[in-house]
XYZ file of C-alpha atoms in Angstrom:
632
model
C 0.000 0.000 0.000
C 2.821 2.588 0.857
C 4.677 2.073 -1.795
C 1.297 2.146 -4.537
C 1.055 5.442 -2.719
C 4.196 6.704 -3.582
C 3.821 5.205 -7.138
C 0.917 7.670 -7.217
C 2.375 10.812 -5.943
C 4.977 10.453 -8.448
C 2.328 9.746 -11.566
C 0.693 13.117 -10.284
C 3.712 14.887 -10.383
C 6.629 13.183 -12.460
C 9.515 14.885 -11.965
C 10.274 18.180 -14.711
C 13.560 17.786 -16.738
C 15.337 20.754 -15.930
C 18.830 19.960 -16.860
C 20.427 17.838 -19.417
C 23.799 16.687 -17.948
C 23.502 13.490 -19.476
C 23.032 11.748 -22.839
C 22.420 8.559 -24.350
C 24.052 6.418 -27.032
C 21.357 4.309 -28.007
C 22.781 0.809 -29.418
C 18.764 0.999 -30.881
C 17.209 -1.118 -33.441
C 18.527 1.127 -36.174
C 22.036 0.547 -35.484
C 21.580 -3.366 -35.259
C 20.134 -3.150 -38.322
C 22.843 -1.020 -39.885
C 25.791 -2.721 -38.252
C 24.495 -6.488 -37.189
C 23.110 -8.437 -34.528
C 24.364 -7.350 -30.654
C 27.121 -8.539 -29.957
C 28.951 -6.294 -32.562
C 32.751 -6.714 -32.280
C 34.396 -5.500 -29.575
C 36.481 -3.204 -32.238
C 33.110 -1.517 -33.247
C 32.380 -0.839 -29.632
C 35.877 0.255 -29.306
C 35.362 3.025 -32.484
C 32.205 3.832 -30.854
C 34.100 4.823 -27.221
C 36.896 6.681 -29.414
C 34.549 8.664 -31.620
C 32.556 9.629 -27.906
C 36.185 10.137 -26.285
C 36.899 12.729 -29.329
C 34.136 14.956 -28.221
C 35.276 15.786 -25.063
C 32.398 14.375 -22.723
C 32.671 14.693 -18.934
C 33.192 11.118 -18.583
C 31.758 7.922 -20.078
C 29.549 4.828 -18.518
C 28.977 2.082 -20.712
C 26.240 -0.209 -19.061
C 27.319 -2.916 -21.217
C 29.354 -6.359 -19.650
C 32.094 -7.921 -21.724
C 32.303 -10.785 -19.851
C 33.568 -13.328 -22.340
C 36.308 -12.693 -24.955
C 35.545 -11.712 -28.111
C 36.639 -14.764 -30.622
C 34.805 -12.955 -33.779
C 38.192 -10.533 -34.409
C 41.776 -11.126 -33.101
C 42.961 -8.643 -31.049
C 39.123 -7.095 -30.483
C 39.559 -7.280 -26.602
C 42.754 -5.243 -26.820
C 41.552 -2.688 -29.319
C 38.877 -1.992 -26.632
C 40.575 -1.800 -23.905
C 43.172 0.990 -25.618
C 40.211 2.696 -26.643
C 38.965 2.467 -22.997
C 42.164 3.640 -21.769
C 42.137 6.969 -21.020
C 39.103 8.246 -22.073
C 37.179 8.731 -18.440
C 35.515 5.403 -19.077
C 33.262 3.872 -16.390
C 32.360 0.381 -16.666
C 29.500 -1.474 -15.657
C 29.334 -3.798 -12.786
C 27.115 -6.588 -11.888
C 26.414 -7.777 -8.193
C 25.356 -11.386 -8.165
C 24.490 -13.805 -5.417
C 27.115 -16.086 -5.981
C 31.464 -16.268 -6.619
C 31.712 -15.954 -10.198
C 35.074 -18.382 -10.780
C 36.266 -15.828 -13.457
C 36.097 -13.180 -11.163
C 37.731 -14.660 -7.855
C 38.659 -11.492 -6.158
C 36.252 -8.006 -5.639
C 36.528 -5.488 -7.975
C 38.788 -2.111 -7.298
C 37.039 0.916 -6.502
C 37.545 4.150 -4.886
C 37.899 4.541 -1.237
C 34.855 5.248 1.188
C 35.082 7.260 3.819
C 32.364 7.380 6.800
C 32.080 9.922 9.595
C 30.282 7.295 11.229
C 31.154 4.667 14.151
C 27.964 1.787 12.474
C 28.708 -0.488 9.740
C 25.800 0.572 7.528
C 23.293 -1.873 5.953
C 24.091 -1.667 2.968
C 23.038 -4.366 -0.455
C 25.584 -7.315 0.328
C 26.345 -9.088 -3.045
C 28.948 -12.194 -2.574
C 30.194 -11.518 -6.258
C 30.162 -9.664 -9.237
C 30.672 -9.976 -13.175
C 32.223 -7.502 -14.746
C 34.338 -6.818 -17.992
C 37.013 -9.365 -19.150
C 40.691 -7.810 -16.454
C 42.273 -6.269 -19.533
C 39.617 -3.816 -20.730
C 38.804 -3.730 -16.853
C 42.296 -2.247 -15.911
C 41.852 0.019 -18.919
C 39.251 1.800 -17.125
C 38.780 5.172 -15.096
C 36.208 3.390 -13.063
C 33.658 0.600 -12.091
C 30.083 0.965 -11.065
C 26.799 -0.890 -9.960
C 24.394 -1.135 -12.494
C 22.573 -4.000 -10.423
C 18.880 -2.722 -9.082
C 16.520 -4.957 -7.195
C 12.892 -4.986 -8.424
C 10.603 -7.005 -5.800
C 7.471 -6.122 -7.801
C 8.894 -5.751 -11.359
C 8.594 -1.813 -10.182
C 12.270 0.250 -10.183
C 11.511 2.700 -7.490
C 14.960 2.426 -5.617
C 18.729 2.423 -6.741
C 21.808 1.044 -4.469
C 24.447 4.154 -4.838
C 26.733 2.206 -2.592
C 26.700 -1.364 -1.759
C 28.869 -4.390 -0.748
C 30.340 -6.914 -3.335
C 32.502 -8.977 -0.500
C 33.708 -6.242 1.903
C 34.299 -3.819 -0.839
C 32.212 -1.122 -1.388
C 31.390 0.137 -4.524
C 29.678 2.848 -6.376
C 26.746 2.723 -8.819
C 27.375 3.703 -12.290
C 26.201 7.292 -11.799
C 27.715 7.855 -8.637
C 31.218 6.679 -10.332
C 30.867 8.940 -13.200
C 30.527 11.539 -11.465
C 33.392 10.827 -9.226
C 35.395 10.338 -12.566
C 34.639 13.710 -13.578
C 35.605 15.759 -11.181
C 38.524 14.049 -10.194
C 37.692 13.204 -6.734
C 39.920 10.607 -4.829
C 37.581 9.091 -2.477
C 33.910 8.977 -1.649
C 32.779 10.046 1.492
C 29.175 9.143 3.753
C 28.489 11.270 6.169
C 26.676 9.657 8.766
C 24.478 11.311 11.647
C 22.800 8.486 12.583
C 18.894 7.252 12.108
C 17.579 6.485 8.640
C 19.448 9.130 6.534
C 22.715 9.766 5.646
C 24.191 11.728 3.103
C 26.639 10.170 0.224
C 29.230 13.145 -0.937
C 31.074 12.775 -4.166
C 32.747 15.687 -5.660
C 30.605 18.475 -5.104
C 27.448 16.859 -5.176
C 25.768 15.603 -1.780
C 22.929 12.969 -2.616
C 20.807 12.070 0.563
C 20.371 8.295 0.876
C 18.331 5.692 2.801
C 20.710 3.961 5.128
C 20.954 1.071 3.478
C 22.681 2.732 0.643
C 19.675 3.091 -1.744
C 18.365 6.072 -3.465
C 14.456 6.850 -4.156
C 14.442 7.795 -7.319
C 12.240 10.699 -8.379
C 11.215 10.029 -11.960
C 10.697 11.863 -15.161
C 9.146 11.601 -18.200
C 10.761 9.212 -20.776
C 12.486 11.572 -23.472
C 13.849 10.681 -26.819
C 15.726 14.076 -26.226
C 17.953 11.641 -24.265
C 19.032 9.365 -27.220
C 21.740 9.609 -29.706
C 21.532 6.352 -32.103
C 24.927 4.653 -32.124
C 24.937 4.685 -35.864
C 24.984 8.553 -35.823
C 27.984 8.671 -33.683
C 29.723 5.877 -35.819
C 29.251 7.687 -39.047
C 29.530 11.179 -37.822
C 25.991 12.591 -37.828
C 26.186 13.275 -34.392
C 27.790 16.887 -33.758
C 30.535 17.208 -30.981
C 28.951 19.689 -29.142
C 26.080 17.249 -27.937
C 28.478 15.086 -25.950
C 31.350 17.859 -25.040
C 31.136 18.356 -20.835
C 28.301 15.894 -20.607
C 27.603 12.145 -18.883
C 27.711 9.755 -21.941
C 26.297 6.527 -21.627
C 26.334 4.119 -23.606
C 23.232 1.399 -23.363
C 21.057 -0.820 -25.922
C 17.722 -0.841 -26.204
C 17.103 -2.738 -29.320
C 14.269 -5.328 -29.010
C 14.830 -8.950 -27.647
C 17.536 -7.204 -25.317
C 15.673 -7.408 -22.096
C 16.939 -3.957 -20.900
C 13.994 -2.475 -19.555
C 12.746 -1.476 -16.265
C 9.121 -0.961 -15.634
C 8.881 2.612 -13.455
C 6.255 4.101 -11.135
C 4.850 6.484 -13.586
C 3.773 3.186 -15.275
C 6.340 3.347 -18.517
C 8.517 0.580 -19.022
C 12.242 2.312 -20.434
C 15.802 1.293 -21.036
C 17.855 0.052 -18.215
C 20.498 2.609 -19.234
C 17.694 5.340 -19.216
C 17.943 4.688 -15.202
C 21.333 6.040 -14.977
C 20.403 9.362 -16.876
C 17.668 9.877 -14.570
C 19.624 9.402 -11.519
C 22.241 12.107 -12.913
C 19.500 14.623 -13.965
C 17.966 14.227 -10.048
C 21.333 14.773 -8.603
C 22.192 17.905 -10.704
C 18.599 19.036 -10.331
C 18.863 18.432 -6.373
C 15.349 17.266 -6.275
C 15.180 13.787 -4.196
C 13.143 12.337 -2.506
C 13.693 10.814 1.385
C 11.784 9.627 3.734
C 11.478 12.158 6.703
C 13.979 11.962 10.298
C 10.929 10.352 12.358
C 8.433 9.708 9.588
C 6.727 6.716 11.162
C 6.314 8.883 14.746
C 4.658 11.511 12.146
C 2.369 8.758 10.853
C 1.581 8.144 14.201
C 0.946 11.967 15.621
C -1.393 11.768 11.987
C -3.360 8.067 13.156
C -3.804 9.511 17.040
C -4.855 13.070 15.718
C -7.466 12.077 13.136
C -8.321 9.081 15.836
C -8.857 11.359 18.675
C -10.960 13.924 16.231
C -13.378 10.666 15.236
C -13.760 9.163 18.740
C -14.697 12.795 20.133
C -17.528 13.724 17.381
C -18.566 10.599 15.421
C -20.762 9.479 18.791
C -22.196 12.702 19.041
C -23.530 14.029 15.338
C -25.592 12.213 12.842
C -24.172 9.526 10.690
C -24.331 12.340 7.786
C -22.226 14.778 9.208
C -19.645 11.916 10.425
C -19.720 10.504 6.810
C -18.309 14.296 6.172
C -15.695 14.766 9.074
C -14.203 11.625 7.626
C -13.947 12.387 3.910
C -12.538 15.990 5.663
C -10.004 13.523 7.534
C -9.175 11.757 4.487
C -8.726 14.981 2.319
C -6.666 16.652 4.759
C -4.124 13.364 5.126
C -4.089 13.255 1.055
C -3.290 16.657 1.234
C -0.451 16.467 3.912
C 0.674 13.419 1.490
C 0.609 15.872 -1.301
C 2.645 18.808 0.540
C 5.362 16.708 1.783
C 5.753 15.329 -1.767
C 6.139 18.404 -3.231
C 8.771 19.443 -0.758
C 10.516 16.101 -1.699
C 9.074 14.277 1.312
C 7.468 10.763 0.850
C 4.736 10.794 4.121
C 3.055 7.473 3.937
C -0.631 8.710 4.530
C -1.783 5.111 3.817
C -1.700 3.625 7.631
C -3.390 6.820 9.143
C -6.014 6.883 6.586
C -6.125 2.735 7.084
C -6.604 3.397 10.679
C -8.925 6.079 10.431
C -11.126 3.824 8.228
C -11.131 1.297 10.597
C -11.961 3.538 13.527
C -14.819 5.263 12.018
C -16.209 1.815 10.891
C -15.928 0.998 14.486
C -17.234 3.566 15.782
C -19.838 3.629 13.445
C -21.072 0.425 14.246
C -20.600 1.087 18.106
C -22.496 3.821 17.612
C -25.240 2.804 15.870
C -25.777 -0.576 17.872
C -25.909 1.515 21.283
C -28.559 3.773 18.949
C -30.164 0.417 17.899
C -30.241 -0.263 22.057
C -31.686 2.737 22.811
C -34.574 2.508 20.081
C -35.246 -0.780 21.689
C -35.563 0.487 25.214
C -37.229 3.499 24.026
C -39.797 1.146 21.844
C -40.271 -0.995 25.200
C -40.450 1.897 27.962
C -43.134 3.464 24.901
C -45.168 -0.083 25.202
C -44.978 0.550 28.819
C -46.029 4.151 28.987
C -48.813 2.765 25.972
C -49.971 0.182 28.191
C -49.848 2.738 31.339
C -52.045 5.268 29.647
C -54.527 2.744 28.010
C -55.244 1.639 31.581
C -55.637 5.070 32.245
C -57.904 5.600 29.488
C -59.903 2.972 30.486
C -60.396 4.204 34.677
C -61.105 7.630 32.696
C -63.904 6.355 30.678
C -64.661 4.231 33.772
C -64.890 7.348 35.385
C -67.836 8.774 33.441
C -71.333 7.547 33.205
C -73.187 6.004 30.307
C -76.421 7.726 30.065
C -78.119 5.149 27.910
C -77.816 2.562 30.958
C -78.201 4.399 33.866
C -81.264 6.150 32.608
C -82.868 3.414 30.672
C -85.967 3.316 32.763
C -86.435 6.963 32.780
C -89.363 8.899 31.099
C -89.100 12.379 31.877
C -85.950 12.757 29.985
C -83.781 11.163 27.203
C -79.783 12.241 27.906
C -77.113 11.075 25.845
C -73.161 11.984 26.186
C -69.814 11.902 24.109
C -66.356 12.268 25.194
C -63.310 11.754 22.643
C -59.976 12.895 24.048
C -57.795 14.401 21.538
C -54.885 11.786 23.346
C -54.540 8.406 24.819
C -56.257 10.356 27.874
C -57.369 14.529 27.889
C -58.730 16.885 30.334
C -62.466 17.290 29.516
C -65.213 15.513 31.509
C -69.194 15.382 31.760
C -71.536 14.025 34.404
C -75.320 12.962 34.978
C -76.765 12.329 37.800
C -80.182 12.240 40.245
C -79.194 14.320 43.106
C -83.244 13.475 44.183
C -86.031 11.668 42.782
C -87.098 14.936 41.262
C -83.649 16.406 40.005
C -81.276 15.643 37.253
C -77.766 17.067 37.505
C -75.764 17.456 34.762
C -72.328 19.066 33.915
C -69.849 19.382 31.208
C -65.999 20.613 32.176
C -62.799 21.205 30.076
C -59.642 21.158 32.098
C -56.824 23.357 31.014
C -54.358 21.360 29.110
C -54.105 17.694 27.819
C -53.394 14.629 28.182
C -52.138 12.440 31.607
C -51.776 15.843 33.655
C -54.910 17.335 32.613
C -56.593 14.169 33.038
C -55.172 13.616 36.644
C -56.842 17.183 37.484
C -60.037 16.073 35.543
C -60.567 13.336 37.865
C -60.462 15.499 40.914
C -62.599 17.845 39.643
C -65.011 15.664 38.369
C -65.419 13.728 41.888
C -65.218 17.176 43.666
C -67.916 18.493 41.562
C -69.938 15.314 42.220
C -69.554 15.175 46.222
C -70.966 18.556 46.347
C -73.612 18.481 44.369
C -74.966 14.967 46.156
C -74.342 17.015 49.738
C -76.718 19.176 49.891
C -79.172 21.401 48.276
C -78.544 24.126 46.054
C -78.452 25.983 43.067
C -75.831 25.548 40.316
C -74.428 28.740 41.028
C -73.339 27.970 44.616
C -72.422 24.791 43.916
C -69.934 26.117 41.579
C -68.420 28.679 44.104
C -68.041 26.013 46.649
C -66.274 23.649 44.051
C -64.256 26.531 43.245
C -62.879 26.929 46.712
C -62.279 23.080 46.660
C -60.213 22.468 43.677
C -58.290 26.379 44.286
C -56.742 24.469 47.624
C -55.481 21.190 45.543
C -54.342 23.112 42.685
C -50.431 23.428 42.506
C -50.092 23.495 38.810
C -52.630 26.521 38.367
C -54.589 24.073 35.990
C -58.325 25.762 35.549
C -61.189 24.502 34.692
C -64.192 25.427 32.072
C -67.772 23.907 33.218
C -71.203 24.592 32.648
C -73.516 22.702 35.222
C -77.362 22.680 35.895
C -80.159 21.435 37.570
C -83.327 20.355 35.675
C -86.515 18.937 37.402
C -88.079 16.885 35.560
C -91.621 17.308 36.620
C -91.637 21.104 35.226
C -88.919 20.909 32.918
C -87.525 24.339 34.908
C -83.526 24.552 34.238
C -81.470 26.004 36.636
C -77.805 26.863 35.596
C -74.592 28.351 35.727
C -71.586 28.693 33.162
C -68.305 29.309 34.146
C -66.155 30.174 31.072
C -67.666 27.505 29.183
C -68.991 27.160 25.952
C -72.668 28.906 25.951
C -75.512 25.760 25.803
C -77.600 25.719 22.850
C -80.940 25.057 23.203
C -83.917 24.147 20.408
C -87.739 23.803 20.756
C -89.637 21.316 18.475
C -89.891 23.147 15.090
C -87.503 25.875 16.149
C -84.511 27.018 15.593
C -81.081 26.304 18.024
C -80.402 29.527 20.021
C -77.369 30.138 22.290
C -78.521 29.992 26.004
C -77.381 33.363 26.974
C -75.688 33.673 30.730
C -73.648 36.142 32.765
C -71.981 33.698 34.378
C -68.433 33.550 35.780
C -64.899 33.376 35.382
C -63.724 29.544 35.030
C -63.112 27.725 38.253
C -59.566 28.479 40.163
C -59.436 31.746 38.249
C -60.781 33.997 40.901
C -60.922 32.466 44.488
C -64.041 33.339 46.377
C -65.758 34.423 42.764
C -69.540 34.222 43.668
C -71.257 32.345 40.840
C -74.700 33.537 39.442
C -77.858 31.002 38.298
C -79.730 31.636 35.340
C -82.940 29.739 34.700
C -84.923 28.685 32.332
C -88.115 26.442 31.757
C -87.781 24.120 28.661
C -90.825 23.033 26.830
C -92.176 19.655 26.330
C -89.461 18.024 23.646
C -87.149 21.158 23.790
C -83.577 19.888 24.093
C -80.523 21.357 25.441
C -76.799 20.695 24.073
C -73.610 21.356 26.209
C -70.492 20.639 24.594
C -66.891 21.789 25.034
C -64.846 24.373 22.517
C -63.227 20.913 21.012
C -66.182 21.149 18.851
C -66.408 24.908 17.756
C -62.466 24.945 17.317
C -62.003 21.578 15.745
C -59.402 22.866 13.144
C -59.034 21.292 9.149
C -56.126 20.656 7.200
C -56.491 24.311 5.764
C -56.334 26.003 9.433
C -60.092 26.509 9.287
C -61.913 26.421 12.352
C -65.330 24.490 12.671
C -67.322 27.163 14.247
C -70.468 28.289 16.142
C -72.353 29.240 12.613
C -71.471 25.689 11.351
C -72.624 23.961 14.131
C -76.139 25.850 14.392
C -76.140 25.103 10.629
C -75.987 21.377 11.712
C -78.544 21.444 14.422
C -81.164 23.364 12.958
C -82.802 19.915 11.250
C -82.458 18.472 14.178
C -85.151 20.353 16.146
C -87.290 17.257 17.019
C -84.491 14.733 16.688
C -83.502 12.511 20.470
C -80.439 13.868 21.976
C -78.577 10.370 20.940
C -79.231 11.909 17.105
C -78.032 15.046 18.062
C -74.711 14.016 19.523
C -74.189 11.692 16.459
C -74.861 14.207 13.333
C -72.191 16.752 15.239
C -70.060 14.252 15.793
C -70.210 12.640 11.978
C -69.713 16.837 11.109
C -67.152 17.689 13.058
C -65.187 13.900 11.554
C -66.007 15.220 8.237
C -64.619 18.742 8.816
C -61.224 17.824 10.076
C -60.565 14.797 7.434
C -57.619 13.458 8.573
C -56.170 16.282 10.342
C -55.260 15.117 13.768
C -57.619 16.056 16.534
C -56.557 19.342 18.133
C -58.690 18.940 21.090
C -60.981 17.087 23.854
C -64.560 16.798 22.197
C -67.645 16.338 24.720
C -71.028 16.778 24.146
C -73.769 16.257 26.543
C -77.427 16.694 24.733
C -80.523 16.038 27.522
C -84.499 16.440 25.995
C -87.228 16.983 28.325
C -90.410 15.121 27.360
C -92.604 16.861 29.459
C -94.662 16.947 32.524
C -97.327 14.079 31.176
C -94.290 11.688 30.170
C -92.723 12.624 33.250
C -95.369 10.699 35.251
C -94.968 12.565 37.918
């Protein structure tokens, strides 16, 4: 993964050619063809080095072995190896695994010096082949043109490395060495992963094993000089005079190529250009002093950052911090690659991954638990008010049954709460043989709370009514005083009560902030029952509640009902409303009070649609059938 990483930083940005200090003569399928199949004779090599020498080049590396002698001309070897002489010729060197029996002893190189006390780590080879010992002696110099491949990918370059216990210089490193005349090479060694390999003037930062990153370019036919040109003088002088000749083939069926990050496969000797173009350019690339600590600081940083907020903010916005994460290490990746840095971003962003998955699915079980104990502690608090609905409904009488055998009067009640339980409440009861009481309250509020406070004042109401005599009005102010002392909420309470006897049919009644009764004689037309009245219960403490009366006529019917009915709201905002409901009632002038409480209630259903109910709706509807059906 690291190293696809780096492969990637360097396809984004190859490194720009800004120098030329190097050249290639191409042994290329042209010259083959011109001059014969590779091997050529050592004595056309030879004329090929001379006509280089001729043009003055800084120095020469041929990255070509001449391992075996050359049977095809007498005297080929030695015609090489004068051409060699002399001429700042490098040759190439190959490390090998094994002890070549041609090659018995290590090959001579320059000194290395190191300011260091540690025997670095460098490549170990146990032998080497290298060019037959009398074109060998006729060179300036030797150098490694070995480079290990793992994955078939070039991305690093031994400068220095062992063959036996000598060490010796890659090709570039030589020719440079060559050129400048140095003596000796020298590593300077601070310790850690870095050192720094000086050769002349030129100080090339290397891993500690002796290997070199190499940063590169483009492949550019700028590089190449065919070998036929230089052999029959079409190349010009000044293209090889002060510069780093090399001499490679590249001709197909050779083999010579190395496959490179960028994802081009080029000439072996190409490699060796490169590396002298990066080392007169100065742009390398290193790993940095401490890098894997600064992978680390990256991993706990963009860690931390996850564990702290992915728990907290919706999966959306942690999908978001991590792509930020992510950006922000590809772009720390980026920066340090463009300073010549290679930070592998890889394992933080690895990590990070891993983290947020965890963390993800930590946090979305423990969501998963709390849905579940939410879901159950809803069944309970389902279950809790469903009981509760059913002691409130307990709570209030059904008028059909308890006033089945009665006469005198036909009563019939509603009560939908607008939740599992709600705040209004109505009641019906004898308080005598001769007197029906009957009252319809709305509690401030809904659901359990309201309820809870319904249930006191509906009993309240009740116990004083069934005490002792009196007339609506005074019952009223003594529940008032009642309920004020019990009242620590400051809940308050609507209700309209009365008293009817059902031998005259006379009404007495009181309304204390309620909705105003409507009442409707057979053939007439609903009319609001008009009252003074009062403020609604635990408003004003000590309020002294007036009775109004009226005397209803044989089959006249009265309707209480709470404002769940009048503002019973649609799915345009639109209230029901008083002028509706007379609207509804006025056919129903002669109708029992059971068909009056069912045509508002099929209305008002109608009206909403399926908005959700807003409200408590009661409605309490009592006919008087007169004195004669009274019996009494």
């Amino acid at each position: 993964m690291r190293e696809t990483l780096f492969d990637g930083y360097q396809r984004l940005m190859p490194r720009v050619r800004s120098s030329a200090p190097a050249v290639i003569v191409d042994i290329d399928e042209r010259s083959l063809d011109t001059l014969g199949q590779w091997p050529w004779p050592r004595s056309v090599t030879a004329d090929l080095v001379r006509a280089i020498a001729r043009a003055g080049p800084a120095a020469i590396g041929v990255d070509v072995l001449f391992v075996e002698p050359d049977r095809s001309v007498a005297g080929a070897d030695a015609a090489l190896a004068q051409a060699v002489q002399g001429a700042k010729v490098v040759l190439g060197i190959a490390g090998i695994d094994y002890r070549d029996r041609r090659f018995p002893h290590p090959p001579h190189a320059a000194p290395v010096l190191s300011s260091g006390r540690r025997e670095l780590p460098l490549q170990q080879f146990d032998g080497q082949l290298q060019s037959r010992p009398e074109i060998d002696r006729a060179a300036a110099g030797r150098g490694l043109i070995s480079a290990d491949s793992p994955d078939r990918i070039l991305r690093r370059i031994p400068l220095v490395a062992r063959i036996g216990k000598v060490i010796v210089p890659a090709l570039a490193v030589e020719m440079i060495r060559i050129a400048t005349g140095a003596q000796e090479l020298r590593i300077d060694d601070q310790g850690g992963e870095h050192v720094d390999l000086n050769v002349g003037p030129a100080s090339i930062p290397i891993q500690s094993d002796g290997t070199l990153n190499v940063y590169f370019g483009r492949h550019d036919a700028q590089r190449f000089v065919s070998a036929e040109d230089v052999l029959s003088g079409k190349a010009a002088a000044e293209f090889f005079r002060d510069k780093f000749v090399l001499v490679g083939v590249s001709g197909l069926g050779l083999l010579d190529f190395q496959a490179t990050p960028l994802g081009e496969r080029i000439p072996g000797v190409e490699v060796h250009a490169q590396i002298l173009e990066q080392i007169f350019d100065g742009t390398y690339l290193r790993r940095p002093t401490g890098a894997a600590w600064t992978e680390a600081a990256l991993l706990a940083g963009v860690g931390v950052l996850l564990v702290l907020f992915v728990p907290t903010v919706r999966p959306w916005i942690s999908f978001a911090l991590l792509a930020a994460a992510l950006l922000a290490l590809a772009a720390a990746g980026i920066l340090a690659f463009m300073t010549g840095l290679l930070l592998n971003v890889t394992a933080p962003a690895l990590a990070a991954l891993a983290v947020f998955a965890a963390l993800l699915g930590a946090t979305f079980a423990e969501a998963d638990r709390q849905r579940r104990l939410l879901r159950e502690a809803q069944a309970r608090v389902a279950g809790e008010l469903e009981a509760a609905r059913r002691i409130q409904m307990g709570l209030l009488p059904a008028p059909r049954t308890i006033f089945a055998g009665q006469t005198g009067f036909a009563l019939d009640a509603l009560l939908e709460p607008a939740r599992m339980v709600g705040g209004d409440f109505y009641d019906c009861f004898m308080v005598d043989e001769n007197r029906l009481f009957l009252v319809v309250g709305d509690v401030s509020g809904k659901g359990l709370p309201a309820s809870l406070f319904m249930a006191l004042s509906k009993s309240l109401l009740k116990s004083i009514a069934l005490r002792g005599p009196g007339d609506p009005g005074s019952l009223l102010m003594r529940a008032n005083a009642e309920i004020c002392r019990d009242n620590a909420e400051s809940f308050f309470v609507t209700a309209f009560a009365g008293l009817l006897d059902v031998r005259s049919g006379a009404l007495a009644f009181c309304n204390a902030g309620h909705e105003p009764a409507i009442a409707c004689r057979p053939g007439g037309v609903p009319e609001r029952v008009e009252h003074s009245g009062g403020p609604p219960l635990c408003v004003l403490e000590g309020f002294e509640y007036p009775s109004g009366h009226r005397v209803l006529e044989a089959g006249e019917w009265l309707c209480v009902l709470s404002d769940g009915v009048t503002e019973a709201m649609n799915a345009a905002g639109e209230f029901y409303g008083a002028a509706r409901l007379r609207e509804v009632l006025k056919p129903l002038s002669s109708a029992a009070p059971d068909a009056v409480v069912a045509a508002v209630r099929a209305d008002v259903r109608e009206f909403t649609g399926t908005t959700e109910q807003s409200d408590d709706l009661t409605l309490l509807c009592v006919r008087w059938n007169g004195a004669a059906a009274s019996g009494r």
